[in-house]
Short mmCIF file of C-alpha atoms in Angstrom, two decimals:
data_model
loop_
_atom_site.label_atom_id
_atom_site.label_comp_id
_atom_site.label_asym_id
_atom_site.label_seq_id
_atom_site.Cartn_x
_atom_site.Cartn_y
_atom_site.Cartn_z
CA UNK A 1333 35.19 -41.90 -67.87
CA UNK A 1334 33.37 -41.86 -71.24
CA UNK A 1335 30.26 -40.19 -71.18
CA UNK A 1336 27.83 -41.79 -69.83
CA UNK A 1337 23.74 -41.39 -71.89
CA UNK A 1338 21.21 -40.81 -69.01
CA UNK A 1339 17.48 -40.50 -68.48
CA UNK A 1340 14.80 -37.55 -67.60
CA UNK A 1341 14.30 -39.93 -64.74
CA UNK A 1342 17.95 -39.90 -63.67
CA UNK A 1343 18.80 -36.12 -64.94
CA UNK A 1344 16.00 -35.13 -62.29
CA UNK A 1345 18.33 -36.38 -60.00
CA UNK A 1346 21.74 -36.15 -60.62
CA UNK A 1347 20.47 -32.22 -61.33
CA UNK A 1348 20.72 -32.01 -57.59
CA UNK A 1349 24.21 -33.20 -57.99
CA UNK A 1350 25.61 -31.61 -60.76
CA UNK A 1351 25.14 -28.70 -62.86
CA UNK A 1352 22.86 -28.70 -66.04
CA UNK A 1353 24.24 -26.90 -68.93
CA UNK A 1354 21.63 -25.79 -71.66
CA UNK A 1355 24.04 -25.76 -75.15
CA UNK A 1356 21.06 -24.56 -76.81
CA UNK A 1357 21.83 -21.22 -78.45
CA UNK A 1358 20.50 -18.21 -76.46
CA UNK A 1359 17.11 -17.34 -77.50
CA UNK A 1360 16.11 -20.89 -77.40
CA UNK A 1361 16.77 -20.79 -73.58
CA UNK A 1362 16.11 -17.92 -72.87
CA UNK A 1363 12.35 -18.89 -74.15
CA UNK A 1364 12.23 -21.78 -72.09
CA UNK A 1365 14.63 -23.65 -70.33
CA UNK A 1366 15.09 -27.11 -67.38
CA UNK A 1367 14.35 -25.05 -64.01
CA UNK A 1368 18.18 -24.48 -63.23
CA UNK A 1369 20.00 -25.03 -65.98
CA UNK A 1370 23.06 -22.64 -66.78
CA UNK A 1371 23.07 -21.45 -70.75
CA UNK A 1372 26.00 -23.15 -71.93
CA UNK A 1373 25.49 -22.37 -75.54
CA UNK A 1374 27.36 -23.72 -78.16
CA UNK A 1375 26.57 -21.21 -81.41
CA UNK A 1376 25.43 -18.04 -80.78
CA UNK A 1377 21.75 -17.76 -82.58
CA UNK A 1378 23.19 -15.63 -85.85
CA UNK A 1379 25.16 -18.89 -86.00
CA UNK A 1380 22.69 -21.33 -85.39
CA UNK A 1381 21.43 -19.93 -88.36
CA UNK A 1382 23.84 -19.62 -90.60
CA UNK A 1383 24.61 -23.50 -90.02
CA UNK A 1384 21.09 -24.72 -90.28
CA UNK A 1385 20.67 -22.68 -93.42
CA UNK A 1386 23.87 -24.33 -94.84
CA UNK A 1387 22.12 -28.02 -93.93
CA UNK A 1388 18.58 -27.45 -96.22
CA UNK A 1389 20.24 -25.99 -99.14
CA UNK A 1390 23.63 -27.30 -99.20
CA UNK A 1391 24.80 -30.31 -97.67
CA UNK A 1392 25.29 -31.45 -93.82
CA UNK A 1393 29.60 -32.39 -94.59
CA UNK A 1394 29.51 -28.59 -95.50
CA UNK A 1395 26.89 -26.83 -91.52
CA UNK A 1396 29.32 -29.27 -90.11
CA UNK A 1397 32.66 -28.00 -91.33
CA UNK A 1398 30.81 -23.88 -90.41
CA UNK A 1399 30.26 -25.96 -87.01
CA UNK A 1400 33.52 -26.39 -86.07
CA UNK A 1401 34.63 -22.96 -87.10
CA UNK A 1402 32.96 -21.47 -84.62
CA UNK A 1403 33.04 -24.29 -82.32
CA UNK A 1404 37.78 -24.29 -81.91
CA UNK A 1405 37.96 -20.72 -80.93
CA UNK A 1406 35.50 -20.91 -78.53
CA UNK A 1407 36.58 -24.51 -76.62
CA UNK A 1408 38.49 -22.96 -73.98
CA UNK A 1409 36.78 -20.21 -73.41
CA UNK A 1410 33.86 -23.32 -72.85
CA UNK A 1411 36.29 -24.92 -70.92
CA UNK A 1412 37.19 -22.67 -68.97
CA UNK A 1413 33.75 -21.27 -67.73
CA UNK A 1414 32.42 -25.29 -66.84
CA UNK A 1415 34.74 -25.11 -64.28
CA UNK A 1416 33.66 -22.10 -62.58
CA UNK A 1417 30.41 -23.23 -63.01
CA UNK A 1418 30.99 -26.57 -61.71
CA UNK A 1419 32.59 -24.58 -59.26
CA UNK A 1420 30.24 -23.16 -57.24
CA UNK A 1421 27.26 -25.30 -57.69
CA UNK A 1422 25.77 -26.09 -54.87
CA UNK A 1423 29.14 -25.71 -53.16
CA UNK A 1424 29.78 -29.06 -54.50
CA UNK A 1425 27.81 -31.18 -53.15
CA UNK A 1426 29.30 -34.10 -55.60
CA UNK A 1427 32.73 -33.70 -57.97
CA UNK A 1428 33.26 -30.10 -59.32
CA UNK A 1429 34.55 -32.23 -62.50
CA UNK A 1430 31.12 -33.26 -63.17
CA UNK A 1431 28.16 -31.79 -65.96
CA UNK A 1432 24.99 -32.97 -67.19
CA UNK A 1433 24.80 -31.79 -71.09
CA UNK A 1434 22.23 -30.90 -73.59
CA UNK A 1435 20.55 -29.94 -76.66
CA UNK A 1436 17.69 -29.48 -78.31
CA UNK A 1437 17.30 -33.56 -78.99
CA UNK A 1438 20.15 -35.30 -77.49
CA UNK A 1439 22.15 -34.30 -81.15
CA UNK A 1440 25.33 -32.99 -82.60
CA UNK A 1441 25.66 -29.97 -80.62
CA UNK A 1442 25.25 -31.87 -76.66
CA UNK A 1443 27.23 -34.50 -77.97
CA UNK A 1444 30.26 -31.90 -79.52
CA UNK A 1445 30.01 -29.98 -76.23
CA UNK A 1446 30.48 -33.84 -73.78
CA UNK A 1447 33.20 -35.06 -76.31
CA UNK A 1448 35.23 -31.46 -75.31
CA UNK A 1449 34.44 -31.07 -71.72
CA UNK A 1450 34.93 -35.12 -71.14
CA UNK A 1451 38.13 -35.17 -73.30
CA UNK A 1452 39.58 -32.31 -70.72
CA UNK A 1453 38.66 -34.20 -67.66
CA UNK A 1454 35.40 -33.70 -66.44
CA UNK A 1455 32.80 -36.61 -65.74
CA UNK A 1456 30.14 -36.20 -68.49
CA UNK A 1457 26.52 -36.42 -68.22
CA UNK A 1458 24.62 -36.19 -72.02
CA UNK A 1459 20.27 -36.04 -71.40
CA UNK A 1460 19.03 -39.09 -73.71
CA UNK A 1461 16.63 -36.97 -76.38
CA UNK A 1462 17.75 -33.74 -75.19
CA UNK A 1463 15.45 -30.74 -74.38
CA UNK A 1464 12.58 -32.50 -76.28
CA UNK A 1465 12.33 -35.73 -73.97
CA UNK A 1466 13.06 -33.21 -71.23
CA UNK A 1467 9.88 -30.95 -72.67
CA UNK A 1468 7.83 -34.38 -73.17
CA UNK A 1469 7.83 -35.83 -69.74
CA UNK A 1470 5.87 -32.31 -68.44
CA UNK A 1471 3.92 -32.98 -70.92
CA UNK A 1472 3.22 -36.17 -68.94
CA UNK A 1473 2.94 -35.03 -65.59
CA UNK A 1474 -0.20 -33.33 -66.15
CA UNK A 1475 -1.67 -36.30 -66.51
CA UNK A 1476 -0.57 -37.64 -63.53
CA UNK A 1477 -2.66 -38.00 -60.83
CA UNK A 1478 -2.01 -35.93 -56.94
CA UNK A 1479 -3.43 -35.84 -53.26
CA UNK A 1480 -4.51 -32.50 -53.23
CA UNK A 1481 -6.52 -30.06 -51.79
CA UNK A 1482 -7.86 -26.67 -52.69
CA UNK A 1483 -8.11 -23.47 -50.49
CA UNK A 1484 -11.49 -20.34 -52.24
CA UNK A 1485 -12.28 -17.89 -50.77
CA UNK A 1486 -13.57 -14.36 -53.25
CA UNK A 1487 -11.37 -11.76 -53.81
CA UNK A 1488 -9.16 -10.22 -50.95
CA UNK A 1489 -9.40 -13.20 -48.21
CA UNK A 1490 -5.64 -13.77 -48.20
CA UNK A 1491 -5.87 -16.75 -49.98
CA UNK A 1492 -2.28 -16.65 -50.85
CA UNK A 1493 -0.50 -15.34 -47.73
CA UNK A 1494 -3.19 -17.90 -46.15
CA UNK A 1495 -0.66 -20.65 -48.37
CA UNK A 1496 1.79 -19.38 -47.58
CA UNK A 1497 1.29 -19.80 -43.54
CA UNK A 1498 0.24 -23.17 -44.30
CA UNK A 1499 3.30 -24.27 -45.60
CA UNK A 1500 4.29 -22.90 -42.37
CA UNK A 1501 3.03 -25.54 -40.71
CA UNK A 1502 4.70 -28.17 -42.54
CA UNK A 1503 2.20 -28.91 -45.23
CA UNK A 1504 3.10 -29.10 -48.40
CA UNK A 1505 1.73 -26.63 -51.34
CA UNK A 1506 2.51 -25.49 -54.95
CA UNK A 1507 1.66 -21.87 -55.35
CA UNK A 1508 0.74 -21.11 -58.49
CA UNK A 1509 0.78 -17.55 -58.76
CA UNK A 1510 3.69 -17.11 -57.25
CA UNK A 1511 5.54 -19.59 -60.48
CA UNK A 1512 3.05 -17.28 -62.68
CA UNK A 1513 4.70 -13.41 -61.20
CA UNK A 1514 0.97 -12.54 -61.40
CA UNK A 1515 -1.42 -12.83 -58.31
CA UNK A 1516 -4.78 -14.11 -60.67
CA UNK A 1517 -7.38 -11.01 -61.59
CA UNK A 1518 -6.56 -7.59 -63.49
CA UNK A 1519 -4.39 -5.75 -61.36
CA UNK A 1520 -2.24 -9.48 -60.75
CA UNK A 1521 0.66 -7.95 -62.35
CA UNK A 1522 0.84 -4.67 -60.32
CA UNK A 1523 3.93 -4.63 -58.38
CA UNK A 1524 4.86 -8.25 -59.80
CA UNK A 1525 8.52 -8.98 -62.32
CA UNK A 1526 7.22 -10.18 -65.60
CA UNK A 1527 5.64 -13.08 -65.93
CA UNK A 1528 7.92 -16.71 -67.88
CA UNK A 1529 6.53 -18.03 -71.08
CA UNK A 1530 4.07 -20.53 -71.06
CA UNK A 1531 6.12 -22.69 -71.66
CA UNK A 1532 8.25 -21.97 -68.80
CA UNK A 1533 5.84 -21.92 -66.77
CA UNK A 1534 5.00 -25.17 -67.49
CA UNK A 1535 8.40 -26.74 -66.57
CA UNK A 1536 8.61 -24.78 -63.78
CA UNK A 1537 5.18 -26.50 -62.46
CA UNK A 1538 5.91 -30.31 -63.09
CA UNK A 1539 9.13 -29.17 -61.44
CA UNK A 1540 6.86 -28.78 -58.37
CA UNK A 1541 4.15 -31.17 -59.32
CA UNK A 1542 6.79 -33.87 -59.32
CA UNK A 1543 8.53 -33.12 -56.11
CA UNK A 1544 5.19 -33.30 -54.27
CA UNK A 1545 4.46 -36.75 -56.21
CA UNK A 1546 4.89 -38.88 -53.55
CA UNK A 1547 3.49 -36.01 -50.65
CA UNK A 1548 -0.85 -34.80 -50.14
CA UNK A 1549 -0.32 -30.82 -50.70
CA UNK A 1550 -2.43 -27.74 -50.74
CA UNK A 1551 -3.26 -24.87 -54.40
CA UNK A 1552 -4.88 -21.73 -54.36
CA UNK A 1553 -8.32 -21.59 -56.02
CA UNK A 1554 -6.93 -19.95 -59.27
CA UNK A 1555 -9.13 -19.73 -62.94
CA UNK A 1556 -7.63 -21.77 -65.54
CA UNK A 1557 -5.81 -18.20 -67.17
CA UNK A 1558 -3.11 -16.45 -65.01
CA UNK A 1559 -2.34 -12.78 -66.22
CA UNK A 1560 -0.56 -13.62 -69.64
CA UNK A 1561 -0.10 -17.70 -68.73
CA UNK A 1562 -2.74 -20.83 -68.91
CA UNK A 1563 -2.99 -24.50 -66.37
CA UNK A 1564 -2.73 -26.46 -68.81
CA UNK A 1565 -5.28 -28.18 -69.36
CA UNK A 1566 -5.27 -32.24 -68.14
CA UNK A 1567 -3.85 -30.76 -64.67
CA UNK A 1568 -6.90 -27.97 -64.51
CA UNK A 1569 -9.32 -30.59 -65.31
CA UNK A 1570 -7.78 -32.60 -61.94
CA UNK A 1571 -7.98 -29.03 -60.04
CA UNK A 1572 -11.62 -28.83 -61.07
CA UNK A 1573 -12.51 -33.04 -59.38
CA UNK A 1574 -10.50 -31.69 -55.56
CA UNK A 1575 -12.27 -31.00 -52.07
CA UNK A 1576 -12.47 -27.33 -52.26
CA UNK A 1577 -12.06 -25.29 -48.85
CA UNK A 1578 -13.74 -22.12 -48.89
CA UNK A 1579 -12.28 -19.37 -46.56
CA UNK A 1580 -15.93 -17.53 -46.57
CA UNK A 1581 -14.79 -14.22 -44.72
CA UNK A 1582 -17.52 -11.36 -45.37
CA UNK A 1583 -17.17 -8.47 -47.96
CA UNK A 1584 -16.56 -5.30 -45.28
CA UNK A 1585 -13.15 -7.23 -43.91
CA UNK A 1586 -12.23 -8.37 -47.17
CA UNK A 1587 -13.04 -5.07 -49.28
CA UNK A 1588 -10.39 -3.53 -46.14
CA UNK A 1589 -7.67 -5.68 -47.03
CA UNK A 1590 -7.51 -4.92 -50.83
CA UNK A 1591 -8.12 -1.29 -49.70
CA UNK A 1592 -4.76 -1.52 -48.10
CA UNK A 1593 -2.71 -3.56 -50.09
CA UNK A 1594 -3.75 -2.08 -52.97
CA UNK A 1595 -4.11 1.30 -52.76
CA UNK A 1596 -0.77 1.99 -52.39
CA UNK A 1597 -0.68 1.07 -56.05
CA UNK A 1598 0.58 4.08 -58.24
CA UNK A 1599 -3.35 5.43 -59.62
CA UNK A 1600 -2.38 5.69 -63.38
CA UNK A 1601 -1.28 1.92 -63.09
CA UNK A 1602 -5.35 0.84 -61.10
CA UNK A 1603 -6.33 2.86 -63.69
CA UNK A 1604 -5.17 0.66 -66.66
CA UNK A 1605 -5.58 -1.81 -64.68
CA UNK A 1606 -9.36 -1.49 -65.18
CA UNK A 1607 -9.42 0.40 -68.07
CA UNK A 1608 -8.90 -4.28 -69.39
CA UNK A 1609 -11.61 -4.94 -67.71
CA UNK A 1610 -14.40 -2.39 -69.18
CA UNK A 1611 -15.94 -4.68 -71.88
CA UNK A 1612 -16.89 -7.24 -68.68
CA UNK A 1613 -16.97 -4.80 -65.73
CA UNK A 1614 -19.30 -2.34 -67.38
CA UNK A 1615 -19.41 1.51 -69.25
CA UNK A 1616 -21.30 2.79 -66.45
CA UNK A 1617 -18.96 0.59 -63.14
CA UNK A 1618 -15.54 1.22 -65.57
CA UNK A 1619 -16.59 5.01 -65.40
CA UNK A 1620 -17.45 5.31 -61.94
CA UNK A 1621 -14.49 2.91 -60.69
CA UNK A 1622 -12.45 5.83 -61.75
CA UNK A 1623 -14.01 8.76 -60.79
CA UNK A 1624 -13.84 7.04 -57.13
CA UNK A 1625 -10.43 6.35 -57.88
CA UNK A 1626 -9.24 10.21 -59.15
CA UNK A 1627 -11.13 11.39 -56.12
CA UNK A 1628 -8.99 9.37 -53.80
CA UNK A 1629 -11.81 7.59 -52.00
CA UNK A 1630 -9.39 4.07 -53.16
CA UNK A 1631 -11.84 1.96 -50.89
CA UNK A 1632 -15.04 3.34 -52.68
CA UNK A 1633 -13.32 2.59 -56.36
CA UNK A 1634 -12.13 -1.83 -54.70
CA UNK A 1635 -15.97 -1.69 -53.78
CA UNK A 1636 -17.12 -1.54 -56.50
CA UNK A 1637 -14.36 -4.35 -58.21
CA UNK A 1638 -15.03 -6.03 -55.29
CA UNK A 1639 -19.04 -7.33 -56.28
CA UNK A 1640 -17.55 -7.59 -60.21
CA UNK A 1641 -14.54 -10.44 -58.50
CA UNK A 1642 -17.05 -12.20 -56.73
CA UNK A 1643 -19.75 -12.60 -58.74
CA UNK A 1644 -17.47 -14.28 -61.05
CA UNK A 1645 -15.84 -16.21 -58.55
CA UNK A 1646 -19.04 -17.21 -57.55
CA UNK A 1647 -19.72 -18.35 -61.01
CA UNK A 1648 -16.15 -20.27 -61.57
CA UNK A 1649 -17.03 -22.13 -58.17
CA UNK A 1650 -20.68 -23.68 -59.20
CA UNK A 1651 -18.25 -24.72 -62.96
CA UNK A 1652 -17.68 -27.80 -60.92
CA UNK A 1653 -19.50 -31.10 -62.24
CA UNK A 1654 -20.49 -32.27 -57.88
CA UNK A 1655 -19.83 -29.44 -55.53
CA UNK A 1656 -22.68 -29.60 -52.63
CA UNK A 1657 -19.87 -33.10 -52.57
CA UNK A 1658 -16.56 -31.00 -53.04
CA UNK A 1659 -16.94 -28.04 -51.56
CA UNK A 1660 -16.51 -27.14 -47.67
CA UNK A 1661 -16.62 -23.41 -46.38
CA UNK A 1662 -14.43 -22.58 -43.57
CA UNK A 1663 -16.63 -19.13 -41.90
CA UNK A 1664 -13.71 -16.99 -40.94
CA UNK A 1665 -14.41 -13.46 -39.34
CA UNK A 1666 -11.39 -11.58 -40.45
CA UNK A 1667 -7.97 -12.29 -42.94
CA UNK A 1668 -6.60 -13.13 -40.33
CA UNK A 1669 -3.80 -16.02 -41.82
CA UNK A 1670 -2.30 -17.77 -38.92
CA UNK A 1671 -6.54 -17.86 -37.48
CA UNK A 1672 -7.57 -19.08 -40.18
CA UNK A 1673 -4.61 -21.20 -40.91
CA UNK A 1674 -5.30 -23.16 -37.71
CA UNK A 1675 -9.27 -23.62 -39.00
CA UNK A 1676 -8.02 -24.43 -42.12
CA UNK A 1677 -6.10 -27.17 -41.33
CA UNK A 1678 -8.44 -28.06 -38.11
CA UNK A 1679 -11.14 -28.98 -40.43
CA UNK A 1680 -9.22 -30.65 -43.16
CA UNK A 1681 -7.89 -33.26 -40.56
CA UNK A 1682 -11.83 -33.26 -38.40
CA UNK A 1683 -13.14 -34.44 -42.00
CA UNK A 1684 -10.15 -36.48 -43.77
#
């Protein structure tokens, strides 16, 4: 069967059946990739640099010859690696000899690998436009209209856990903090894996949005910045127009919750997090909060921090147009995800 050129839409469908082989260099792949793709480099970073230099300084033909020198010795190992990946992919939902191949622009690299695998006997699909076309698709997803509501609430309301409980009841969600590997505050990176690059975060978010495009779903209220990452401006603008269901839990109950959640973390890490916000927190409050922490009075330290975050959240909440129309408060007595989820779903259903 000849190599089949496919569009982004076909890629999204076929990638559920066949593995995606990203033949760009390791550096390109590590920066960001199509979620679920396998790194399958035709050239190393060093080899790619050499070929690029020869192409610019000498000629296309000489660059191709260098590429063939690098490619020739890799042919058998690449075929064998492709066999392993295809055989292991999702218990072979499709053919064990079917793969999707792409490079940066759908040019010579993916064409060469597609030819090799097709010659060996694979059914090969080649993405037209390559990863560049995929990135254009990603950015388009943030301009699309979606049907969702937002779960709001001050710090310590257990919004992330509440979102997960909402999902367990059969409702669709997108966990922005989960995609970003960050809980959103100065303390949000503690105990979390490294954050993805901005481009990879966008790829993950676009994938999640595409899967929910025909369904209503829930999001947690966030500032535009989650750790080192930014929610794409177009989608952030959409978020600011959506209904906010504010889980209103008393201060002391929220204080108990965050003291339990963060109080187990290393004191040094907590101090570093406090110092990151010292300019906004103020010198006196910073010194007092750290002093409480040094004295093992975690609760009083967090009392200062919670007051700080409440003020910031309230300011951000009111930085919306038509807030009086968008905001609905749900009074809750404690951080109880099961009870609060029932209240949330009940109120949202009645007012829909």
